[in-house]
Short mmCIF file of N, CA and C and ligand atoms in Angstrom, two decimals:
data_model
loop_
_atom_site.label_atom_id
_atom_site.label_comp_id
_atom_site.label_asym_id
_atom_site.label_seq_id
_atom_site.Cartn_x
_atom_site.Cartn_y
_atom_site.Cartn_z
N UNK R 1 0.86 -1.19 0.00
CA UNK R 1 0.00 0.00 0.00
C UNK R 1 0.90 1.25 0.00
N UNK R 2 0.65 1.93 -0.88
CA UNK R 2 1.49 3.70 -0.97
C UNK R 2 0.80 4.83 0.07
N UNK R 3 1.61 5.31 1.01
CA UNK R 3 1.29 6.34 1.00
C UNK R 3 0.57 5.99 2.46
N UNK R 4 1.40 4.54 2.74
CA UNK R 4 0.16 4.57 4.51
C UNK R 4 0.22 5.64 5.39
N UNK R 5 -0.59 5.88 6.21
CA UNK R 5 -0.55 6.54 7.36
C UNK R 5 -0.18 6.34 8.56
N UNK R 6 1.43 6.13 8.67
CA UNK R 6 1.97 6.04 10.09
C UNK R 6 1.66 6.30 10.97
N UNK R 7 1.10 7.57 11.01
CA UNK R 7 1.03 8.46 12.68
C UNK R 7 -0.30 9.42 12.53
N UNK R 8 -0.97 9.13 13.03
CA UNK R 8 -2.35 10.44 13.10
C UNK R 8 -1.97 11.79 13.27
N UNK R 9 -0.98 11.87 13.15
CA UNK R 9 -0.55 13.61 13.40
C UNK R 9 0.19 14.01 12.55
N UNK R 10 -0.85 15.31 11.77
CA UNK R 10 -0.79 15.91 11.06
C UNK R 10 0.74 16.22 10.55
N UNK R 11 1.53 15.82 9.64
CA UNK R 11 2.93 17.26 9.26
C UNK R 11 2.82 18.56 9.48
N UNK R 12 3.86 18.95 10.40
CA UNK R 12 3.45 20.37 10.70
C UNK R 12 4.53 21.21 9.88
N UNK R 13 4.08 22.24 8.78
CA UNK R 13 5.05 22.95 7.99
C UNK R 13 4.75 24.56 8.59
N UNK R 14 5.93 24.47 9.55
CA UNK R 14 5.99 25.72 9.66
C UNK R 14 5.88 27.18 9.20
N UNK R 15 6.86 26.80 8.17
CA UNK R 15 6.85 28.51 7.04
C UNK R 15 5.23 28.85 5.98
N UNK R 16 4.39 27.61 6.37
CA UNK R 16 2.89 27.89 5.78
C UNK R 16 2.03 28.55 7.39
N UNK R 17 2.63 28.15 8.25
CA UNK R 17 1.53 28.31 9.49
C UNK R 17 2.02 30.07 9.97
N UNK R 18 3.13 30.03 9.68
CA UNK R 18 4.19 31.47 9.66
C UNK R 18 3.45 32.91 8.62
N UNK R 19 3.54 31.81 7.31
CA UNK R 19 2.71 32.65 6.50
C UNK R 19 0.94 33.00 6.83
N UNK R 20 0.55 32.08 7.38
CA UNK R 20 -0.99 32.42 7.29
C UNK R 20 -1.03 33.23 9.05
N UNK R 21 -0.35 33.40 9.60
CA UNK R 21 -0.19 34.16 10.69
C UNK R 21 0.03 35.56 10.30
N UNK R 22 1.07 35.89 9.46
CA UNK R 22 1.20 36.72 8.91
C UNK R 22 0.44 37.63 8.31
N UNK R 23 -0.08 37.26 7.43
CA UNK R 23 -1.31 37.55 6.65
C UNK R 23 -2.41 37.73 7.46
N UNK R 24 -2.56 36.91 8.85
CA UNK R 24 -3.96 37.40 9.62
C UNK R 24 -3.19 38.46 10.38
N UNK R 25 -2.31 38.90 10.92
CA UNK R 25 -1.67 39.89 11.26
C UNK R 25 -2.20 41.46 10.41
N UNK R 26 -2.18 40.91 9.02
CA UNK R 26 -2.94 42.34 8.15
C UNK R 26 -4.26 42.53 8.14
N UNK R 27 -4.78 42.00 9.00
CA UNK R 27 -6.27 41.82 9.14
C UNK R 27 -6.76 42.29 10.79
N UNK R 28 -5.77 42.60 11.25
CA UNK R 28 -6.48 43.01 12.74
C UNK R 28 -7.16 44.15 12.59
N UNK R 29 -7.42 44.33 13.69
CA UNK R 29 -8.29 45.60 14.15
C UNK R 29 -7.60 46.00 15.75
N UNK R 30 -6.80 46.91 15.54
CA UNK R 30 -5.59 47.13 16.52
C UNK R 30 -5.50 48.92 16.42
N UNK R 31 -6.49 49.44 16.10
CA UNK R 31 -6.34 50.92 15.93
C UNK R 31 -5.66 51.88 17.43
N UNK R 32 -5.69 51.17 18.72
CA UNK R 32 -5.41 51.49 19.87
C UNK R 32 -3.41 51.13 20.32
N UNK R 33 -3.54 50.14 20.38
CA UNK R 33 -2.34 49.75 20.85
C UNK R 33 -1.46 49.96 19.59
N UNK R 34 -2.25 49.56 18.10
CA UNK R 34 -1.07 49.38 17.12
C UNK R 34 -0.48 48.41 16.72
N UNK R 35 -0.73 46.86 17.63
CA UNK R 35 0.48 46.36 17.94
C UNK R 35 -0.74 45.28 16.75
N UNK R 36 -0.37 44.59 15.74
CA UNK R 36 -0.93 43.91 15.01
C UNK R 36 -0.56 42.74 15.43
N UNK R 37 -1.68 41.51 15.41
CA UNK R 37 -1.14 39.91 15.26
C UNK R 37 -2.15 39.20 14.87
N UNK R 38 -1.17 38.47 14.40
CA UNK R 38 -2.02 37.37 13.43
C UNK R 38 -1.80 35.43 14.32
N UNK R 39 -2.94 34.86 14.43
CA UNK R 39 -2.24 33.84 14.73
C UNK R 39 -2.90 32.56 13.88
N UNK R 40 -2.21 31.40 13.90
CA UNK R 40 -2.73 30.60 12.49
C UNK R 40 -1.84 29.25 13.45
N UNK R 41 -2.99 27.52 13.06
CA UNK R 41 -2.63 26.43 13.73
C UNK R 41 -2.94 25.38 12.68
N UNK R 42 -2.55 24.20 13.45
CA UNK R 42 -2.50 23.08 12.79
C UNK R 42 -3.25 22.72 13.62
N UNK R 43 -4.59 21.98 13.27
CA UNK R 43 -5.84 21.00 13.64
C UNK R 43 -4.96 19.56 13.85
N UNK R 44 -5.42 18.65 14.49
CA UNK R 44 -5.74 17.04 14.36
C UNK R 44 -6.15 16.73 13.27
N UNK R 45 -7.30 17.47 12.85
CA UNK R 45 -7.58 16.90 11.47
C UNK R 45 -7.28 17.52 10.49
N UNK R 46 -6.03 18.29 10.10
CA UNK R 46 -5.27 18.37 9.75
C UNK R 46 -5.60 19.81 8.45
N UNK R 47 -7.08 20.26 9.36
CA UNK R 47 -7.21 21.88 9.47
C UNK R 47 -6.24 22.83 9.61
N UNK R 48 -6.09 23.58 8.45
CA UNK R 48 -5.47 25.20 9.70
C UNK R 48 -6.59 26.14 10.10
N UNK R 49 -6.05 26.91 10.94
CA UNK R 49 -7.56 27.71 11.73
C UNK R 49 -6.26 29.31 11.60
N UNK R 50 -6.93 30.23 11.85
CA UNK R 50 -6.20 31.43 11.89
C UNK R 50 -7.21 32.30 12.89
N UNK R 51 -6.41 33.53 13.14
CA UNK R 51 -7.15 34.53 13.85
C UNK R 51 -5.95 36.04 14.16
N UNK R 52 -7.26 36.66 14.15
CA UNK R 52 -6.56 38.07 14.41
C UNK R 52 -6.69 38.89 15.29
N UNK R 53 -5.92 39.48 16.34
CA UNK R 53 -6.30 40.42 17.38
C UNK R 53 -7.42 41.54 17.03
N UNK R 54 -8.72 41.84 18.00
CA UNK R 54 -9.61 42.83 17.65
C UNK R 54 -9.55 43.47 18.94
N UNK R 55 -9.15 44.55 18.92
CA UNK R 55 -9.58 45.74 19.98
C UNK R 55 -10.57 46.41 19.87
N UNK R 56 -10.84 47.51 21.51
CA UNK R 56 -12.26 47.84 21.64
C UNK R 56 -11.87 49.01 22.11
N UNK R 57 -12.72 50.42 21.81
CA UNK R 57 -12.39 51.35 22.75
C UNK R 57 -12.15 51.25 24.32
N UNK R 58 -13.05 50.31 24.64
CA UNK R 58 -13.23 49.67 26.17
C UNK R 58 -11.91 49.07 26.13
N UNK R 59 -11.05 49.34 26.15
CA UNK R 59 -9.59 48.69 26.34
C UNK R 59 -10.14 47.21 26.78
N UNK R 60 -10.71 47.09 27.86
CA UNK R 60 -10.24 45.93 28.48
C UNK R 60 -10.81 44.96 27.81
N UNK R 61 -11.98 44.98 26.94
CA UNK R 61 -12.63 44.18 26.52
C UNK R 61 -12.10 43.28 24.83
N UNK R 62 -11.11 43.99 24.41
CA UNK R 62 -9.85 43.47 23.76
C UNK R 62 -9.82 41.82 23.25
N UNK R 63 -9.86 41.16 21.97
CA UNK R 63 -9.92 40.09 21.76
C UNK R 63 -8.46 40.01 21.08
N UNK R 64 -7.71 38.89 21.78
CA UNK R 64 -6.02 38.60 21.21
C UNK R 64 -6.96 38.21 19.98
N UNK R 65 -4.89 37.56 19.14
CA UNK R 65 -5.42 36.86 18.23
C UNK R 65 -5.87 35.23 18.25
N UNK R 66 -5.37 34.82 19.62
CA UNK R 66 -5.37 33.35 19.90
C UNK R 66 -7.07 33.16 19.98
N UNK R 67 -7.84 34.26 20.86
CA UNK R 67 -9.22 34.22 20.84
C UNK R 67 -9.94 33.85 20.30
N UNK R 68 -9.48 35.02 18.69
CA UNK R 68 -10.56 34.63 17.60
C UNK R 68 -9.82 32.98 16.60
N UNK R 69 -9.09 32.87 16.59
CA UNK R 69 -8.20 31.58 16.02
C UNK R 69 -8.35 30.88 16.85
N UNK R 70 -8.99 30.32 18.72
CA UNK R 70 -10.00 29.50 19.02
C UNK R 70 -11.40 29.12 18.40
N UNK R 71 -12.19 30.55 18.31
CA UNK R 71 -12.94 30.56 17.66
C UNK R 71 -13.41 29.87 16.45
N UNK R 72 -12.45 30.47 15.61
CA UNK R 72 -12.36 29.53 14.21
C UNK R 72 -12.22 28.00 14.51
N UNK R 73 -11.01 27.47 15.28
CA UNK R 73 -11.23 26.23 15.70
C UNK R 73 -12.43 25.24 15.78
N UNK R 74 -13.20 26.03 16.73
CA UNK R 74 -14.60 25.36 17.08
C UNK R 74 -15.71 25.56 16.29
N UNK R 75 -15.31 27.11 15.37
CA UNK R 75 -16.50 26.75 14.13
C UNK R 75 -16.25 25.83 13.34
N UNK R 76 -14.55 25.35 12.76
CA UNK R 76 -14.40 23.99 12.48
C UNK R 76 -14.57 22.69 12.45
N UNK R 77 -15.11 22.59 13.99
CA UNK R 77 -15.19 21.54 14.08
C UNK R 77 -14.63 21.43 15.15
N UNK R 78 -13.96 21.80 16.26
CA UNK R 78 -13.35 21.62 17.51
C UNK R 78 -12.34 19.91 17.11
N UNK R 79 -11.57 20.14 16.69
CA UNK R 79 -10.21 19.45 16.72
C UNK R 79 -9.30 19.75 17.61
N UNK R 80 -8.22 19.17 18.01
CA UNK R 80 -7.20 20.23 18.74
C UNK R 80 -6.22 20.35 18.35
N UNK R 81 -5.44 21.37 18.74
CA UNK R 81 -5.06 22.07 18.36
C UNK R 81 -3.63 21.63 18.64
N UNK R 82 -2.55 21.43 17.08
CA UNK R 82 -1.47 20.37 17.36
C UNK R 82 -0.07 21.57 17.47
N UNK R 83 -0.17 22.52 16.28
CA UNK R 83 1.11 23.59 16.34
C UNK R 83 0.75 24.86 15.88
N UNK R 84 0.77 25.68 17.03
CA UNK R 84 0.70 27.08 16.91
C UNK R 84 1.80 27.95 15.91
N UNK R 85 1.05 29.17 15.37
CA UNK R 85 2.28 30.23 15.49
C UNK R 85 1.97 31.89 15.21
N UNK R 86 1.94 32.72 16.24
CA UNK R 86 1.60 34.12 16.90
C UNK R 86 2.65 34.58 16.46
N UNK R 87 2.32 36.12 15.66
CA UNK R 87 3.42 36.77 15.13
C UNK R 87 2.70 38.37 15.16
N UNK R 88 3.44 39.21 15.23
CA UNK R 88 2.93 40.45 14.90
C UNK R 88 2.96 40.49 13.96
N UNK R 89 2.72 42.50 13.88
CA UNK R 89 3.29 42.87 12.23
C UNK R 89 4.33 42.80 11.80
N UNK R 90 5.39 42.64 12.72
CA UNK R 90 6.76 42.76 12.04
C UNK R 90 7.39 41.17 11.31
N UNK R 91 6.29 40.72 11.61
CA UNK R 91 5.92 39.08 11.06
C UNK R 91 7.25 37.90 12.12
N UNK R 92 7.63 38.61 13.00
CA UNK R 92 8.02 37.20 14.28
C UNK R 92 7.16 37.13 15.22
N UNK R 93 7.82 35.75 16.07
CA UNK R 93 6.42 35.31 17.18
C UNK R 93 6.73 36.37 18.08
N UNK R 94 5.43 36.33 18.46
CA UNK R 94 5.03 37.13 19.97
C UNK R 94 4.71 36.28 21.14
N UNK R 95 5.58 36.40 21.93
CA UNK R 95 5.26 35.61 23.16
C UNK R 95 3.45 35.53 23.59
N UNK R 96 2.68 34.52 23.45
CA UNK R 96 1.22 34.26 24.13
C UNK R 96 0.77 35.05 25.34
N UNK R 97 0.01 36.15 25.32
CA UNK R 97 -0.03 36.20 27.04
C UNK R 97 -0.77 35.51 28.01
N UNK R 98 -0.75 35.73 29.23
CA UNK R 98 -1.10 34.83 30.19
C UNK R 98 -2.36 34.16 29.50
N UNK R 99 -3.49 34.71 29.52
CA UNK R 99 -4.94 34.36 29.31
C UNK R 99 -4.80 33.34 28.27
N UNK R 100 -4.33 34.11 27.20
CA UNK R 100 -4.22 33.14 25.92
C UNK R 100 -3.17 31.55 26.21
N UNK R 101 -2.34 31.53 26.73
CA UNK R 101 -1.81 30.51 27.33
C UNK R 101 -2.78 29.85 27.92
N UNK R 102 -4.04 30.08 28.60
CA UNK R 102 -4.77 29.15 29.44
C UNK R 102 -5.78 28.72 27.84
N UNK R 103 -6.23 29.29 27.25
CA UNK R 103 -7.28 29.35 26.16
C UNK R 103 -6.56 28.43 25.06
N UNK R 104 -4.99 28.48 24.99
CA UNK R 104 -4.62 27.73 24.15
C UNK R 104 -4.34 25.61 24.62
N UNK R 105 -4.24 26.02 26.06
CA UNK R 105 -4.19 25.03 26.96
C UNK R 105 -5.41 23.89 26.84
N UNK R 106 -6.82 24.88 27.04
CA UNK R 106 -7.67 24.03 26.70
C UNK R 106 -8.09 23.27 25.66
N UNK R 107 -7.54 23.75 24.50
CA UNK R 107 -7.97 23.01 23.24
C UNK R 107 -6.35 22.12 22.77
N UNK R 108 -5.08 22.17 23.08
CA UNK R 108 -4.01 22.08 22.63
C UNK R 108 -3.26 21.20 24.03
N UNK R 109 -3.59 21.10 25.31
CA UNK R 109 -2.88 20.69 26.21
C UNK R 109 -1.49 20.99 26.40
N UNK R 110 -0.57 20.65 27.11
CA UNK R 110 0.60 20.81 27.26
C UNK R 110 1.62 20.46 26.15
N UNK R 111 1.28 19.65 25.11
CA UNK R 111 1.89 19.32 24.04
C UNK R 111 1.80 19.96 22.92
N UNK R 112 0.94 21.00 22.99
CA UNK R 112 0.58 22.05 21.77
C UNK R 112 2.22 22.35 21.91
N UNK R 113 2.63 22.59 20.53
CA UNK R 113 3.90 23.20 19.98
C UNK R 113 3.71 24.39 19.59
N UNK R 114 4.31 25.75 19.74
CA UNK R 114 4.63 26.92 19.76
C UNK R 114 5.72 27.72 19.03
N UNK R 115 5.23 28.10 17.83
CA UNK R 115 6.35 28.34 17.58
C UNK R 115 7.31 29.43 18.21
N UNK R 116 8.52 29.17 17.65
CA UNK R 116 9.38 30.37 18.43
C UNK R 116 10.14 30.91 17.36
N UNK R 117 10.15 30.70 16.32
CA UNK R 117 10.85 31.65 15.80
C UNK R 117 11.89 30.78 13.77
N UNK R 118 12.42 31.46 13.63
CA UNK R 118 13.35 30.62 12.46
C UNK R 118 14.71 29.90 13.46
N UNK R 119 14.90 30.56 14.50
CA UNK R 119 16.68 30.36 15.00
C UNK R 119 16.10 29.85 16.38
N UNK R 120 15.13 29.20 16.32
CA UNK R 120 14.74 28.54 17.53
C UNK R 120 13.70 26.86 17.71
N UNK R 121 14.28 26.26 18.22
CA UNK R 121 12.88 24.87 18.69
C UNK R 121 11.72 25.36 18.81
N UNK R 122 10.52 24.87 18.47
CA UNK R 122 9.12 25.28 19.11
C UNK R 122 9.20 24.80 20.62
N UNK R 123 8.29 25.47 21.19
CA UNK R 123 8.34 25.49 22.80
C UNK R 123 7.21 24.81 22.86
N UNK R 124 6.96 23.50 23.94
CA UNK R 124 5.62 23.22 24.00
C UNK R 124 5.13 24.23 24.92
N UNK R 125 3.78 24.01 24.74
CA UNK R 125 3.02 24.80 25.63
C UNK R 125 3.38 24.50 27.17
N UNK R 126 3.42 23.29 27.51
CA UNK R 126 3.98 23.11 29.28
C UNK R 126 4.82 23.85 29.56
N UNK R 127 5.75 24.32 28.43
CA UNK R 127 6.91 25.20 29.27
C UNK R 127 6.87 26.65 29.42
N UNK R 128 5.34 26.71 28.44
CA UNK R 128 4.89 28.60 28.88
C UNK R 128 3.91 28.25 29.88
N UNK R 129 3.27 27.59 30.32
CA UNK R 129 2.10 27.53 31.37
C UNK R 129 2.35 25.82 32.08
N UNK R 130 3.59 26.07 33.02
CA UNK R 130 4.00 24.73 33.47
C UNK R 130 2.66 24.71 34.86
N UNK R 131 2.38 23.69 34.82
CA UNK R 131 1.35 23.41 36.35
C UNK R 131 -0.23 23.82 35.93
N UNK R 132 -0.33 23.74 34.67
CA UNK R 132 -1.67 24.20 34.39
C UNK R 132 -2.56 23.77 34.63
N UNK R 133 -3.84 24.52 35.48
CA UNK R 133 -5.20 24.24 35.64
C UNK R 133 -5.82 23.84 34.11
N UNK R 134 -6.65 22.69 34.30
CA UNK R 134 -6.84 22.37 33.58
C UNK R 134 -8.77 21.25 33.21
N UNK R 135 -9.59 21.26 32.27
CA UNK R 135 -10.52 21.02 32.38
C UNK R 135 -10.65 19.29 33.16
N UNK R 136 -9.51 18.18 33.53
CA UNK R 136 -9.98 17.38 34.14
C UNK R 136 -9.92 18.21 35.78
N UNK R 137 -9.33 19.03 35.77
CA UNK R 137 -8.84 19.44 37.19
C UNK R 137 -10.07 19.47 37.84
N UNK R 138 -11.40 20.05 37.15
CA UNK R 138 -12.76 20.31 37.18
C UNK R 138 -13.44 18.95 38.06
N UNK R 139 -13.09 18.04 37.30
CA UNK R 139 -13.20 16.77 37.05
C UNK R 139 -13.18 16.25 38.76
N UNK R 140 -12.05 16.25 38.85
CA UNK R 140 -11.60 15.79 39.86
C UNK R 140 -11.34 16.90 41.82
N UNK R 141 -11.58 17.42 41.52
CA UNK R 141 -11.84 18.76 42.63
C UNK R 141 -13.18 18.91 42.88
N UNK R 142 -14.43 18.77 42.12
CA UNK R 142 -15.35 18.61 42.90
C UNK R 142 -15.91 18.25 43.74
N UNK R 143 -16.74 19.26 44.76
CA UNK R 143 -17.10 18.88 46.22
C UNK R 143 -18.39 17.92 46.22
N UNK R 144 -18.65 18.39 45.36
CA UNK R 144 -20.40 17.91 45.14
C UNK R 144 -20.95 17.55 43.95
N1 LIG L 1 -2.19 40.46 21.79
C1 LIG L 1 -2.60 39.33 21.16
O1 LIG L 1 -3.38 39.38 20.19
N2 LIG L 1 -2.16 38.13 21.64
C2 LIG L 1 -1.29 38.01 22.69
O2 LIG L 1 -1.06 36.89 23.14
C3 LIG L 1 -0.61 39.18 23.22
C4 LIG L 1 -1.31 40.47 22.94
C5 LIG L 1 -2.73 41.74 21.31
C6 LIG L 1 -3.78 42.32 22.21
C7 LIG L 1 -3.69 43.80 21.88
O3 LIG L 1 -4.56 44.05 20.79
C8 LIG L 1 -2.26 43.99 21.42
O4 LIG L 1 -1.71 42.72 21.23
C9 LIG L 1 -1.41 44.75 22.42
O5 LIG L 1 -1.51 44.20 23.68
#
């Protein structure tokens, strides 16, 4: 047989997940801070999903780009989520912030891959959010 399928997980080609990050990067809505990003993944099922930071006058109410590129995820089809990659405008990664680290956690677990860069390993996610709360935690902590 040609062409079996060794491993259920997807090939992850970076410089396409780089590019479509990129490109959602030109698509924000960042009129406040300025700071543009685009972020774009590799599905399980072997989806890419993208998303773009949207800001609000209400500062706080602010959607990263990991938010709406959850989003997309689950209008997909909720797969999870195998290799990230967050970039501004200047088209390198941007470190995840806290929140988005927990949001990427839930759909991607500790093994979600991250990118970091051309002159760098991807980082799994455990090593930006080591000890993470997490949806069995739910599971298992209940009183009642
Ligand atoms: N931002 C993201 O989109 N993702 C992050 O993980 C870090 C920050 C956005 C939010 C805001 O629009 C801008 O970057 C500056 O904080």
């Amino acid at each position: 047989m040609y062409n079996e399928d060794v491993s259920s997980a997807p090939e992850i080609d970076w410089a396409e997940l780089r590019a479509l990050a990129r490109a959602a990067a030109t698509r924000s809505y960042a009129p406040y801070s300025n700071v543009t990003v685009g972020a774009s993944a590799l599905a399980s099922d072997g989806n890419t999903v993208v998303g773009s930071n949207v800001e609000n006058a209400s500062y706080g109410l602010t959607l990263c780009a990991e938010c709406s590129l959850v989003s997309d995820l689950i209008r997909q089809g909720g797969a999870r989520l195998v290799a990230v990659s967050i970039v501004a405008g200047d088209g390198k990664p941007i470190a995840p912030c806290g929140r988005c680290r927990q949001l990427l956690f839930e759909h991607g677990g500790g093994d979600l891959l991250v990118d970091a860069g051309d002159d760098a390993a991807p980082l799994k996610l455990s090593e930006l959010l080591p000890g993470a709360f997490g949806p069995e935690d739910l599971g298992i902590r209940r009183n009642r």
